[in-house]
CSV table of C-alpha atoms and ligand atoms in Angstrom, one decimal:
chain,number,residue,atom,x,y,z
X,1,MET,CA,9.8,-26.2,10.0
X,2,GLY,CA,6.0,-26.5,9.5
X,3,GLN,CA,3.8,-23.4,9.2
X,4,GLN,CA,4.1,-22.4,12.8
X,5,PHE,CA,5.6,-18.9,13.3
X,6,GLY,CA,7.9,-18.6,16.3
X,7,ARG,CA,10.7,-16.2,17.0
X,8,ARG,CA,13.2,-18.7,15.7
X,9,SER,CA,11.6,-20.0,12.6
X,10,TRP,CA,12.0,-17.3,10.1
X,11,ALA,CA,15.6,-16.2,9.8
X,12,GLU,CA,16.1,-14.5,6.5
X,13,PRO,CA,17.2,-16.9,3.6
X,14,TRP,CA,19.9,-14.4,2.6
X,15,LYS,CA,22.9,-12.7,4.1
X,16,ILE,CA,24.1,-9.1,3.7
X,17,LYS,CA,26.7,-8.2,1.1
X,18,MET,CA,26.6,-4.4,1.0
X,19,VAL,CA,25.6,-1.9,3.6
X,20,GLU,CA,24.3,1.6,3.5
X,21,PRO,CA,25.0,3.9,6.6
X,22,LEU,CA,22.1,5.4,8.4
X,23,THR,CA,21.9,9.0,9.7
X,24,MET,CA,21.7,9.5,13.4
X,25,THR,CA,20.1,12.8,14.5
X,26,SER,CA,19.6,14.8,17.6
X,27,ARG,CA,16.2,15.8,19.0
X,28,ALA,CA,17.0,19.5,18.2
X,29,GLN,CA,17.8,18.5,14.6
X,30,ARG,CA,14.6,16.6,14.3
X,31,GLU,CA,12.5,19.4,15.7
X,32,ARG,CA,14.0,21.7,13.0
X,33,ALA,CA,13.5,19.2,10.2
X,34,LEU,CA,9.9,18.4,11.2
X,35,ALA,CA,9.0,22.1,11.4
X,36,GLU,CA,10.5,22.7,7.9
X,37,ALA,CA,8.5,19.7,6.7
X,38,GLY,CA,5.2,21.2,7.9
X,39,CYS,CA,4.8,18.2,10.3
X,40,ASN,CA,4.3,15.9,7.2
X,41,THR,CA,6.7,13.0,7.1
X,42,PHE,CA,6.4,12.9,3.3
X,43,LEU,CA,8.2,16.3,3.3
X,44,LEU,CA,11.2,15.3,5.3
X,45,ARG,CA,14.5,14.8,3.6
X,46,SER,CA,15.6,11.2,3.9
X,47,ASP,CA,19.0,12.5,5.2
X,48,ASP,CA,17.1,13.6,8.3
X,49,VAL,CA,15.5,10.1,8.9
X,50,TYR,CA,17.0,7.3,10.9
X,51,ILE,CA,14.9,4.2,10.3
X,52,ASP,CA,12.6,4.8,7.3
X,53,LEU,CA,9.2,3.1,7.6
X,54,LEU,CA,7.4,5.5,5.4
X,55,THR,CA,6.6,2.9,2.8
X,56,ASP,CA,7.4,-0.5,1.4
X,57,SER,CA,7.2,1.0,-2.1
X,58,GLY,CA,10.3,1.0,-4.1
X,59,THR,CA,12.4,0.6,-0.9
X,60,SER,CA,13.4,-3.0,-1.2
X,61,ALA,CA,16.9,-4.2,-1.3
X,62,MET,CA,17.6,-6.0,-4.6
X,63,SER,CA,19.4,-9.3,-4.7
X,64,ASP,CA,22.8,-9.9,-6.3
X,65,ARG,CA,20.9,-11.7,-9.1
X,66,GLN,CA,18.7,-8.7,-9.7
X,67,TRP,CA,21.8,-6.4,-9.8
X,68,ALA,CA,23.4,-8.8,-12.2
X,69,GLY,CA,20.2,-8.5,-14.3
X,70,MET,CA,20.6,-4.7,-14.3
X,71,MET,CA,23.9,-5.2,-16.2
X,72,VAL,CA,22.2,-7.1,-19.0
X,73,GLY,CA,19.6,-4.3,-19.6
X,74,ASP,CA,18.8,-4.1,-23.3
X,75,GLU,CA,18.0,-0.5,-23.8
X,76,SER,CA,16.6,-0.8,-27.3
X,77,TYR,CA,13.6,1.6,-27.8
X,78,ALA,CA,11.5,-1.2,-29.2
X,79,GLY,CA,11.4,-4.9,-28.5
X,80,SER,CA,13.9,-5.0,-25.6
X,81,ARG,CA,14.7,-8.6,-24.7
X,82,ASN,CA,14.1,-7.7,-21.0
X,83,PHE,CA,10.5,-6.9,-21.8
X,84,TYR,CA,10.0,-10.5,-23.1
X,85,HIS,CA,11.6,-11.8,-19.9
X,86,LEU,CA,9.2,-9.7,-17.9
X,87,GLU,CA,6.2,-10.8,-20.0
X,88,ALA,CA,7.2,-14.4,-19.6
X,89,ALA,CA,7.5,-14.1,-15.8
X,90,ILE,CA,4.1,-12.4,-15.5
X,91,GLN,CA,2.5,-15.0,-17.7
X,92,ARG,CA,4.1,-17.8,-15.8
X,93,TYR,CA,3.5,-16.6,-12.2
X,94,TYR,CA,0.4,-14.5,-12.5
X,95,GLY,CA,-1.2,-16.4,-15.4
X,96,TYR,CA,-2.6,-13.6,-17.5
X,97,ARG,CA,-2.2,-13.7,-21.3
X,98,HIS,CA,-1.2,-10.1,-22.3
X,99,VAL,CA,1.2,-7.7,-20.6
X,100,VAL,CA,1.6,-3.9,-20.8
X,101,PRO,CA,4.5,-2.4,-18.7
X,102,THR,CA,4.0,0.9,-16.9
X,103,HIS,CA,6.4,3.0,-14.9
X,104,GLN,CA,4.7,2.1,-11.6
X,105,GLY,CA,1.3,1.2,-10.2
X,106,ARG,CA,-0.5,4.5,-10.7
X,107,GLY,CA,0.5,4.6,-14.4
X,108,ALA,CA,-1.3,1.3,-14.7
X,109,GLU,CA,-4.3,2.5,-12.7
X,110,HIS,CA,-4.6,5.5,-14.9
X,111,LEU,CA,-4.7,3.4,-18.1
X,112,ILE,CA,-7.2,0.8,-16.8
X,113,SER,CA,-9.5,3.5,-15.3
X,114,ARG,CA,-9.6,5.4,-18.6
X,115,VAL,CA,-10.4,2.4,-20.7
X,116,ALA,CA,-12.7,0.5,-18.4
X,117,ILE,CA,-14.8,3.2,-16.7
X,118,ARG,CA,-17.6,5.2,-18.3
X,119,PRO,CA,-18.5,8.4,-16.5
X,120,GLY,CA,-21.2,7.9,-13.9
X,121,GLN,CA,-20.4,4.2,-13.4
X,122,TRP,CA,-19.8,2.7,-10.0
X,123,VAL,CA,-16.5,0.9,-9.1
X,124,PRO,CA,-17.1,-1.3,-6.0
X,125,GLY,CA,-13.9,-2.2,-4.2
X,126,ASN,CA,-12.6,-3.8,-1.0
X,127,MET,CA,-11.8,-0.5,0.7
X,128,TYR,CA,-10.3,2.4,-1.2
X,129,PHE,CA,-6.7,3.0,-2.0
X,130,THR,CA,-5.6,6.6,-2.5
X,131,THR,CA,-4.2,6.5,-6.0
X,132,THR,CA,-6.6,3.8,-7.2
X,133,ARG,CA,-9.7,5.8,-6.2
X,134,ALA,CA,-8.2,9.0,-7.5
X,135,HIS,CA,-7.8,7.5,-10.9
X,136,GLN,CA,-11.2,5.9,-10.8
X,137,GLU,CA,-12.7,9.3,-10.0
X,138,GLN,CA,-10.6,11.1,-12.6
X,139,ALA,CA,-12.2,8.7,-15.2
X,140,GLY,CA,-15.7,9.7,-14.0
X,141,GLY,CA,-16.3,6.6,-11.8
X,142,GLN,CA,-17.7,6.6,-8.3
X,143,PHE,CA,-15.9,4.4,-5.9
X,144,ILE,CA,-18.0,2.4,-3.4
X,145,ASP,CA,-16.6,0.4,-0.5
X,146,VAL,CA,-17.9,-3.2,-0.4
X,147,ILE,CA,-15.4,-4.7,2.1
X,148,ILE,CA,-16.7,-6.6,5.1
X,149,ASP,CA,-17.5,-4.6,8.2
X,150,GLU,CA,-14.8,-6.2,10.2
X,151,ALA,CA,-12.2,-4.5,8.0
X,152,HIS,CA,-13.1,-1.2,9.6
X,153,ASP,CA,-12.6,-2.5,13.1
X,154,PRO,CA,-8.9,-2.5,14.2
X,155,SER,CA,-9.5,-5.1,16.9
X,156,SER,CA,-11.5,-7.6,14.9
X,157,PRO,CA,-9.5,-10.9,14.6
X,158,HIS,CA,-11.1,-12.0,11.4
X,159,PRO,CA,-8.5,-13.9,9.4
X,160,PHE,CA,-9.5,-12.4,6.0
X,161,LYS,CA,-10.4,-8.8,6.7
X,162,GLY,CA,-9.9,-8.0,3.1
X,163,ASN,CA,-12.9,-10.0,1.9
X,164,ILE,CA,-15.6,-8.5,-0.2
X,165,ASP,CA,-19.0,-8.5,1.5
X,166,LEU,CA,-21.1,-10.3,-1.1
X,167,ALA,CA,-24.4,-9.0,0.3
X,168,LYS,CA,-23.1,-5.4,-0.2
X,169,LEU,CA,-22.0,-6.2,-3.7
X,170,GLU,CA,-25.3,-7.9,-4.6
X,171,ALA,CA,-27.2,-5.0,-3.2
X,172,LEU,CA,-25.2,-2.6,-5.4
X,173,ILE,CA,-25.8,-4.8,-8.5
X,174,ALA,CA,-29.6,-4.9,-7.7
X,175,ARG,CA,-29.7,-1.1,-7.3
X,176,GLU,CA,-27.6,0.0,-10.2
X,177,GLY,CA,-27.8,-3.0,-12.6
X,178,ALA,CA,-24.7,-4.6,-14.1
X,179,GLU,CA,-24.5,-1.8,-16.7
X,180,GLY,CA,-24.0,0.7,-13.9
X,181,ILE,CA,-20.9,-1.1,-12.6
X,182,ALA,CA,-17.6,-0.7,-14.4
X,183,TYR,CA,-15.9,-3.6,-12.8
X,184,VAL,CA,-15.2,-5.0,-9.3
X,185,SER,CA,-11.9,-3.7,-8.0
X,186,VAL,CA,-10.3,-6.3,-5.7
X,187,ALA,CA,-7.0,-5.6,-3.9
X,188,GLY,CA,-5.0,-8.3,-2.2
X,189,THR,CA,-3.9,-7.6,0.6
X,190,VAL,CA,-5.8,-4.5,1.5
X,191,ASN,CA,-3.4,-1.7,2.3
X,192,MET,CA,-5.7,0.8,4.1
X,193,ALA,CA,-7.3,-1.9,6.2
X,194,GLY,CA,-3.9,-2.9,7.6
X,195,GLY,CA,-2.5,-5.2,5.0
X,196,GLN,CA,-5.4,-7.6,5.4
X,197,PRO,CA,-5.8,-10.6,3.0
X,198,VAL,CA,-8.7,-11.8,0.8
X,199,SER,CA,-9.5,-15.5,1.0
X,200,MET,CA,-9.6,-17.9,-1.9
X,201,THR,CA,-13.2,-18.8,-1.0
X,202,ASN,CA,-14.1,-15.1,-1.2
X,203,ILE,CA,-12.6,-14.4,-4.6
X,204,LYS,CA,-14.3,-17.6,-6.0
X,205,ALA,CA,-17.6,-16.4,-4.7
X,206,VAL,CA,-17.0,-12.9,-6.1
X,207,ARG,CA,-16.2,-14.5,-9.5
X,208,ALA,CA,-19.3,-16.6,-9.4
X,209,LEU,CA,-21.5,-13.6,-8.5
X,210,CYS,CA,-19.9,-11.4,-11.2
X,211,ASP,CA,-20.3,-14.2,-13.8
X,212,ARG,CA,-24.0,-14.3,-13.1
X,213,HIS,CA,-24.3,-10.7,-14.0
X,214,GLY,CA,-21.6,-10.4,-16.6
X,215,ILE,CA,-19.4,-8.1,-14.5
X,216,LYS,CA,-15.6,-8.1,-14.8
X,217,VAL,CA,-13.3,-8.6,-11.8
X,218,TYR,CA,-10.0,-6.7,-11.9
X,219,LEU,CA,-7.2,-7.3,-9.4
X,220,ASP,CA,-4.8,-4.8,-7.8
X,221,ALA,CA,-2.0,-7.4,-7.5
X,222,THR,CA,0.4,-5.0,-5.8
X,223,ARG,CA,0.7,-7.2,-2.6
X,224,MET,CA,-0.9,-10.3,-3.9
X,225,ALA,CA,2.1,-12.5,-3.2
X,226,GLU,CA,1.8,-11.6,0.4
X,227,ASN,CA,-1.9,-12.3,0.2
X,228,ALA,CA,-1.1,-15.8,-1.0
X,229,PHE,CA,1.0,-16.4,2.1
X,230,PHE,CA,-2.0,-15.7,4.3
X,231,ILE,CA,-4.1,-18.2,2.3
X,232,GLN,CA,-1.4,-20.8,2.7
X,233,GLU,CA,-1.3,-20.1,6.4
X,234,ARG,CA,-5.0,-19.7,7.2
X,235,GLU,CA,-7.3,-21.3,4.6
X,236,GLU,CA,-8.2,-24.9,4.6
X,237,GLY,CA,-6.6,-27.0,1.9
X,238,TYR,CA,-3.7,-24.6,1.1
X,239,ALA,CA,-1.2,-25.4,3.9
X,240,ASN,CA,0.9,-27.6,1.6
X,241,ARG,CA,0.5,-25.6,-1.6
X,242,PRO,CA,3.4,-23.4,-2.7
X,243,ILE,CA,2.8,-19.6,-2.6
X,244,ALA,CA,3.4,-19.4,-6.3
X,245,GLU,CA,0.6,-21.9,-7.0
X,246,ILE,CA,-1.8,-20.1,-4.7
X,247,LEU,CA,-1.1,-16.8,-6.4
X,248,ARG,CA,-1.8,-18.3,-9.8
X,249,GLU,CA,-5.0,-19.8,-8.7
X,250,PHE,CA,-6.2,-16.6,-7.2
X,251,CYS,CA,-5.4,-14.6,-10.3
X,252,SER,CA,-7.3,-17.2,-12.4
X,253,TYR,CA,-10.6,-16.0,-10.8
X,254,THR,CA,-9.9,-12.5,-12.1
X,255,ASP,CA,-10.0,-11.0,-15.7
X,256,ALA,CA,-7.1,-8.6,-15.4
X,257,ALA,CA,-4.6,-7.1,-12.9
X,258,TRP,CA,-2.6,-4.0,-12.3
X,259,MET,CA,0.6,-4.0,-10.4
X,260,SER,CA,2.9,-1.7,-8.5
X,261,ALA,CA,6.0,-3.9,-8.7
X,262,LYS,CA,7.7,-1.6,-6.2
X,263,LYS,CA,6.2,-3.7,-3.4
X,264,ASP,CA,6.0,-7.5,-3.8
X,265,SER,CA,8.4,-7.7,-6.7
X,266,LEU,CA,11.4,-6.4,-4.9
X,267,VAL,CA,12.3,-3.6,-7.3
X,268,ASN,CA,12.8,0.2,-6.9
X,269,ILE,CA,10.6,1.1,-9.8
X,270,GLY,CA,8.1,-0.6,-12.1
X,271,GLY,CA,4.6,-1.7,-12.7
X,272,TRP,CA,2.4,-3.5,-15.3
X,273,LEU,CA,-1.1,-4.3,-16.5
X,274,ALA,CA,-2.0,-7.8,-17.5
X,275,VAL,CA,-5.2,-8.9,-19.1
X,276,ASN,CA,-6.8,-11.9,-20.7
X,277,ASP,CA,-9.1,-10.1,-23.1
X,278,LEU,CA,-7.5,-9.3,-26.5
X,279,GLY,CA,-9.7,-6.3,-27.2
X,280,LEU,CA,-8.9,-4.7,-23.8
X,281,PHE,CA,-5.3,-5.4,-24.3
X,282,GLU,CA,-5.2,-3.7,-27.6
X,283,GLU,CA,-6.8,-0.5,-26.1
X,284,LEU,CA,-4.3,-0.5,-23.2
X,285,ARG,CA,-1.3,-1.2,-25.5
X,286,ASN,CA,-2.3,1.7,-27.6
X,287,LEU,CA,-3.0,4.1,-24.7
X,288,VAL,CA,0.3,3.3,-23.0
X,289,VAL,CA,2.2,4.9,-25.9
X,290,LEU,CA,0.5,8.2,-25.2
X,291,TYR,CA,1.2,8.3,-21.4
X,292,GLU,CA,4.0,6.0,-20.5
X,293,GLY,CA,6.2,5.0,-23.4
X,294,LEU,CA,6.2,2.3,-26.1
X,295,HIS,CA,4.4,-0.9,-25.2
X,296,THR,CA,7.7,-2.8,-24.7
X,297,TYR,CA,9.0,-0.4,-22.1
X,298,GLY,CA,6.2,1.6,-20.6
X,299,GLY,CA,8.3,4.2,-19.0
X,300,LEU,CA,11.0,1.8,-17.7
X,301,ALA,CA,14.6,1.1,-18.7
X,302,GLY,CA,15.3,-2.4,-20.0
X,303,ARG,CA,17.4,-3.0,-16.8
X,304,ASP,CA,14.4,-2.2,-14.7
X,305,MET,CA,12.3,-4.8,-16.5
X,306,GLU,CA,15.0,-7.4,-16.0
X,307,ALA,CA,15.2,-6.7,-12.3
X,308,MET,CA,11.5,-7.0,-12.1
X,309,ALA,CA,11.4,-10.3,-13.9
X,310,ILE,CA,13.9,-11.7,-11.5
X,311,GLY,CA,12.2,-10.1,-8.5
X,312,ILE,CA,8.9,-11.7,-9.3
X,313,GLU,CA,10.4,-15.1,-9.1
X,314,GLU,CA,12.3,-14.3,-5.8
X,315,SER,CA,9.1,-12.9,-4.2
X,316,LEU,CA,7.3,-16.2,-4.6
X,317,GLN,CA,9.8,-18.3,-2.7
X,318,ASP,CA,8.2,-19.7,0.4
X,319,ASP,CA,11.2,-19.2,2.6
X,320,TYR,CA,11.5,-15.6,1.6
X,321,MET,CA,7.9,-14.9,2.2
X,322,ARG,CA,7.9,-16.6,5.6
X,323,SER,CA,10.8,-14.3,6.7
X,324,ARG,CA,9.1,-11.3,5.2
X,325,ILE,CA,5.8,-11.7,7.0
X,326,GLY,CA,7.7,-13.0,10.1
X,327,GLN,CA,9.6,-9.8,10.5
X,328,VAL,CA,6.4,-7.6,10.2
X,329,ARG,CA,4.8,-9.9,12.8
X,330,TYR,CA,7.8,-9.8,15.1
X,331,LEU,CA,7.4,-6.0,15.4
X,332,GLY,CA,3.6,-6.3,15.8
X,333,GLU,CA,4.0,-8.9,18.6
X,334,LEU,CA,6.5,-6.7,20.5
X,335,LEU,CA,4.0,-3.8,20.5
X,336,ALA,CA,1.0,-6.0,21.3
X,337,ASP,CA,3.0,-7.5,24.3
X,338,TRP,CA,3.1,-3.9,25.6
X,339,ASP,CA,-0.6,-3.5,25.1
X,340,ILE,CA,0.0,-0.8,22.4
X,341,PRO,CA,-3.1,-0.7,20.2
X,342,ILE,CA,-2.4,-2.0,16.7
X,343,VAL,CA,-4.5,-3.3,13.9
X,344,GLN,CA,-5.1,-7.0,14.5
X,345,PRO,CA,-4.3,-9.4,13.0
X,346,VAL,CA,-0.9,-8.0,11.9
X,347,GLY,CA,-1.0,-7.7,8.1
X,348,GLY,CA,1.5,-8.3,5.4
X,349,HIS,CA,3.5,-5.2,4.8
X,350,ALA,CA,3.2,-3.0,7.9
X,351,VAL,CA,2.2,-2.7,11.5
X,352,PHE,CA,-0.6,-0.1,11.8
X,353,LEU,CA,-0.9,1.8,15.1
X,354,ASP,CA,-4.4,2.8,16.1
X,355,ALA,CA,-4.1,6.5,16.5
X,356,ARG,CA,-7.6,6.9,17.9
X,357,ALA,CA,-6.7,4.7,20.8
X,358,PHE,CA,-3.4,6.6,21.3
X,359,TYR,CA,-5.1,10.0,21.4
X,360,PRO,CA,-8.8,9.7,22.5
X,361,HIS,CA,-8.6,13.4,23.5
X,362,LEU,CA,-7.9,14.5,19.9
X,363,PRO,CA,-10.9,14.9,17.5
X,364,GLN,CA,-10.3,13.3,14.1
X,365,ALA,CA,-10.2,16.7,12.5
X,366,HIS,CA,-7.0,17.4,14.5
X,367,PHE,CA,-5.3,14.6,12.6
X,368,PRO,CA,-4.4,12.1,15.4
X,369,ALA,CA,-2.5,9.7,13.0
X,370,GLN,CA,-0.5,12.6,11.6
X,371,VAL,CA,0.3,13.6,15.2
X,372,LEU,CA,1.5,10.1,16.0
X,373,ALA,CA,3.8,10.0,12.9
X,374,ALA,CA,5.2,13.4,13.9
X,375,GLU,CA,5.7,12.4,17.6
X,376,LEU,CA,7.5,9.2,16.5
X,377,TYR,CA,9.8,11.1,14.3
X,378,LEU,CA,10.6,13.6,17.1
X,379,ASP,CA,11.3,10.8,19.5
X,380,SER,CA,13.7,8.8,17.4
X,381,GLY,CA,14.0,9.8,13.8
X,382,ILE,CA,11.8,6.9,12.7
X,383,ARG,CA,9.6,7.9,9.8
X,384,ALA,CA,6.0,6.5,9.6
X,385,MET,CA,3.0,7.4,7.4
X,386,GLU,CA,-0.4,8.8,8.2
X,387,ARG,CA,-3.3,6.5,7.0
X,388,GLY,CA,-6.3,8.3,8.4
X,389,ILE,CA,-8.3,11.5,7.6
X,390,ALA,CA,-5.5,13.3,5.7
X,391,SER,CA,-5.1,10.3,3.4
X,392,ALA,CA,-8.8,9.8,3.0
X,393,GLY,CA,-9.2,13.2,1.3
X,394,ARG,CA,-12.4,14.8,0.4
X,395,ASP,CA,-15.7,13.7,-1.1
X,396,PRO,CA,-15.6,15.0,-4.7
X,397,ALA,CA,-19.4,15.6,-4.6
X,398,THR,CA,-19.6,17.6,-1.3
X,399,GLY,CA,-16.1,18.8,-0.8
X,400,ASP,CA,-16.2,17.6,2.9
X,401,HIS,CA,-13.5,15.6,4.5
X,402,HIS,CA,-14.0,11.8,4.3
X,403,TYR,CA,-14.0,10.7,7.9
X,404,PRO,CA,-12.7,7.1,7.8
X,405,ARG,CA,-13.3,4.9,10.7
X,406,LEU,CA,-9.7,3.8,10.7
X,407,GLU,CA,-7.3,6.5,11.9
X,408,LEU,CA,-4.0,4.7,11.6
X,409,THR,CA,-0.2,5.4,11.5
X,410,ARG,CA,1.6,2.9,9.4
X,411,LEU,CA,5.0,1.4,10.2
X,412,THR,CA,5.8,0.0,6.8
X,413,ILE,CA,8.6,-2.5,6.6
X,414,PRO,CA,10.8,-2.3,3.5
X,415,ARG,CA,11.6,-5.8,2.1
X,416,ARG,CA,15.1,-7.2,2.9
X,417,VAL,CA,16.3,-3.9,4.3
X,418,TYR,CA,16.2,-3.8,8.1
X,419,THR,CA,17.2,-6.2,10.8
X,420,GLN,CA,15.5,-7.6,13.8
X,421,ALA,CA,17.5,-5.2,15.9
X,422,HIS,CA,16.0,-2.3,14.0
X,423,MET,CA,12.6,-3.7,14.8
X,424,ASP,CA,13.5,-3.7,18.5
X,425,VAL,CA,14.5,0.0,18.3
X,426,VAL,CA,11.3,0.9,16.5
X,427,ALA,CA,9.2,-0.9,19.1
X,428,GLU,CA,11.0,0.9,22.0
X,429,SER,CA,10.4,4.3,20.4
X,430,VAL,CA,6.7,3.5,19.8
X,431,LYS,CA,6.5,2.6,23.5
X,432,CYS,CA,8.0,6.0,24.5
X,433,VAL,CA,5.5,7.8,22.4
X,434,TRP,CA,2.7,5.6,23.8
X,435,ASP,CA,3.8,6.4,27.4
X,436,ALA,CA,3.7,10.2,26.6
X,437,ARG,CA,0.4,10.0,24.7
X,438,GLY,CA,-1.6,12.2,27.2
X,439,ALA,CA,0.5,15.3,26.4
X,440,ALA,CA,0.1,15.2,22.6
X,441,ARG,CA,-1.4,18.2,20.8
X,442,GLY,CA,-3.4,18.2,17.7
X,443,LEU,CA,-2.5,19.6,14.3
X,444,HIS,CA,-4.3,21.8,11.8
X,445,MET,CA,-3.7,21.8,8.1
X,446,VAL,CA,-2.3,25.0,6.7
X,447,TYR,CA,-1.8,24.0,3.1
X,448,GLU,CA,-3.9,21.5,1.2
X,449,PRO,CA,-3.1,20.4,-2.3
X,450,ARG,CA,-5.8,19.5,-4.7
X,451,TYR,CA,-4.9,15.9,-5.5
X,452,LEU,CA,-3.8,13.2,-3.0
X,453,ARG,CA,-3.3,15.9,-0.4
X,454,PHE,CA,-1.5,13.7,2.2
X,455,PHE,CA,1.6,13.7,0.1
X,456,GLN,CA,2.2,17.4,0.2
X,457,ALA,CA,-0.1,18.9,2.9
X,458,ARG,CA,1.5,21.1,5.6
X,459,PHE,CA,0.4,21.2,9.2
X,460,GLU,CA,1.0,23.2,12.3
X,461,TRP,CA,0.6,22.3,16.0
X,462,ARG,CA,-2.5,23.4,17.8
X,463,ASP,CA,-2.4,25.3,21.1
X,464,ARG,CA,-1.7,22.9,23.9
X,465,SER,CA,-4.4,24.1,26.4
X,466,THR,CA,-7.3,25.0,24.2
X,467,GLY,CA,-6.7,22.9,21.1
X,468,SER,CA,-7.3,25.9,18.9
X,469,ARG,CA,-5.0,27.3,16.3
X,470,THR,CA,-2.4,29.6,17.8
X,471,GLY,CA,-2.6,33.2,16.8
X,472,GLN,CA,1.0,33.2,15.7
X,473,GLU,CA,0.7,30.1,13.6
X,474,ALA,CA,-2.4,31.2,11.9
X,475,ALA,CA,-1.0,34.7,11.2
X,476,SER,CA,2.2,33.2,9.7
X,477,HIS,CA,0.2,31.2,7.2
X,478,PRO,CA,-2.1,33.4,5.3
X,479,HIS,CA,-3.3,30.7,3.0
X,480,PRO,CA,-6.0,28.7,4.8
X,481,ALA,CA,-6.2,25.0,4.0
X,482,ALA,CA,-9.9,24.3,3.9
X,483,GLU,CA,-10.6,25.1,0.2
X,484,PRO,CA,-12.7,22.2,-0.9
X,485,ALA,CA,-10.7,20.1,-3.4
X,486,PRO,CA,-12.6,18.2,-6.1
X,487,VAL,CA,-10.5,15.0,-5.5
U,501,F0G,N1,-2.2,-0.1,-5.2
U,501,F0G,C1,-1.8,-0.2,-3.9
U,501,F0G,C2,-2.5,-1.2,-3.1
U,501,F0G,C3,-0.8,0.5,-3.4
U,501,F0G,O1,-0.4,0.3,-2.1
U,501,F0G,C4,-0.1,1.4,-4.2
U,501,F0G,C5,1.0,2.3,-3.7
U,501,F0G,C6,-0.5,1.6,-5.5
U,501,F0G,C7,-1.6,0.8,-6.0
U,501,F0G,C8,0.1,2.6,-6.5
U,501,F0G,O2,1.3,2.2,-6.9
U,501,F0G,O3,3.0,3.8,-5.9
U,501,F0G,O4,3.6,2.3,-7.8
U,501,F0G,O5,2.1,4.2,-8.2
U,501,F0G,N2,1.3,2.4,-2.5
U,501,F0G,C9,2.3,3.1,-1.9
U,501,F0G,C10,2.3,3.0,-0.4
U,501,F0G,C11,2.5,4.5,-2.3
U,501,F0G,O6,3.1,3.6,0.3
U,501,F0G,O7,1.4,2.3,0.1
U,501,F0G,P1,2.5,3.2,-7.2
């Protein structure tokens, strides 16, 4: 087989045992549904969606072994045996000493941010993630982006666009001192950059730099198994090392990790924190009782922890990962063959469409990536997600929009759920939307929630000829959107 990806090399190492019917909709139904959803794909009912590429989070198909694991859930309030299975799997595959379960990733982010950030401290990271940054800011921290510049360029072919720029990190340390930095927040693969990996060389160098200054390195391990695949594929010396080993080596250069197990670990709910430092662990284990649940369930049922323990092991099988990334890449290659602008190289969990290149006639304040997600839904019932100005939110200090360089629409591929034929259908729909791109109108936001606005914001179409808000739309929504939100 070798490491070469071709269209014949990555057939899934599983077959289908149970199917779930999909909903087929008409254009008229979709127009109605999108209007009801305020042109926000997060507000659609899943019954109105055909192929759901909103997210890879909690949308995986579990295996028969995981379902069997659900049947041996030990639902004891304290000391569930499934917790010990989970703890052992994390210790074995991720390598950290102490484990605290949480209901999902943001539960873990909340706890680690509260414990590890003092108000006013900086949290440098390889690009922001929405929930991660929100919790860092809630704890009084200030996020600062120290990813390499290539990450902000959709067409840069850099093989490790998730890397931290050591010069940027060093400059921050020189300016603020080690005391002014809570920890370095590293995510593997970087979601908002397009699912782009961090190299082993880079994490080693980050570790060495942080050691010189006594700064901790904490890992968002949410898609770190997928990151390990890219190291195996692209980094010298790793081609013959199993993904599981690469993952463990990478984690060994970090002090702690948090996890949304809803991604890599092939479960529908779950997360954890894992740390090496006993003092930090004791604080986290105490705090989890306040916000999530006792430290041996953290907001999860015993059966969820069992499915997670099994999912961790399945997620690190090389054949599985080859098919996983292969499917995402298959979709990316179909689009690239039609010269449709996508983030290159294709990342781990999704194909990201470059909405700026789709709609150069739309200013960023007209939400081009949201427009693209809406148009795609109207065309075929495929649900994608905005990853641009709406997701970026506002600067807590000034109240202004963040204007990210990347204005992307994410076609996120759930794990073990859709077939290659679905990918063909998706590509053809994107092509139709691409061909009609010149006629697209912008959106304006008519309702803006305070926190993580992209989840619940509502939009309306702008006037086709002038790009301004239509009188009727503005009048029908007396609540303007532009109140500055602190987060
Ligand atoms: N970190 C990363 C890199 C994520 O992508 C997510 C979630 C989280 C943390 C938070 O985890 O959802 O379990 O609370 N990402 C989802 C997505 C929502 O669609 O990308 P969570």
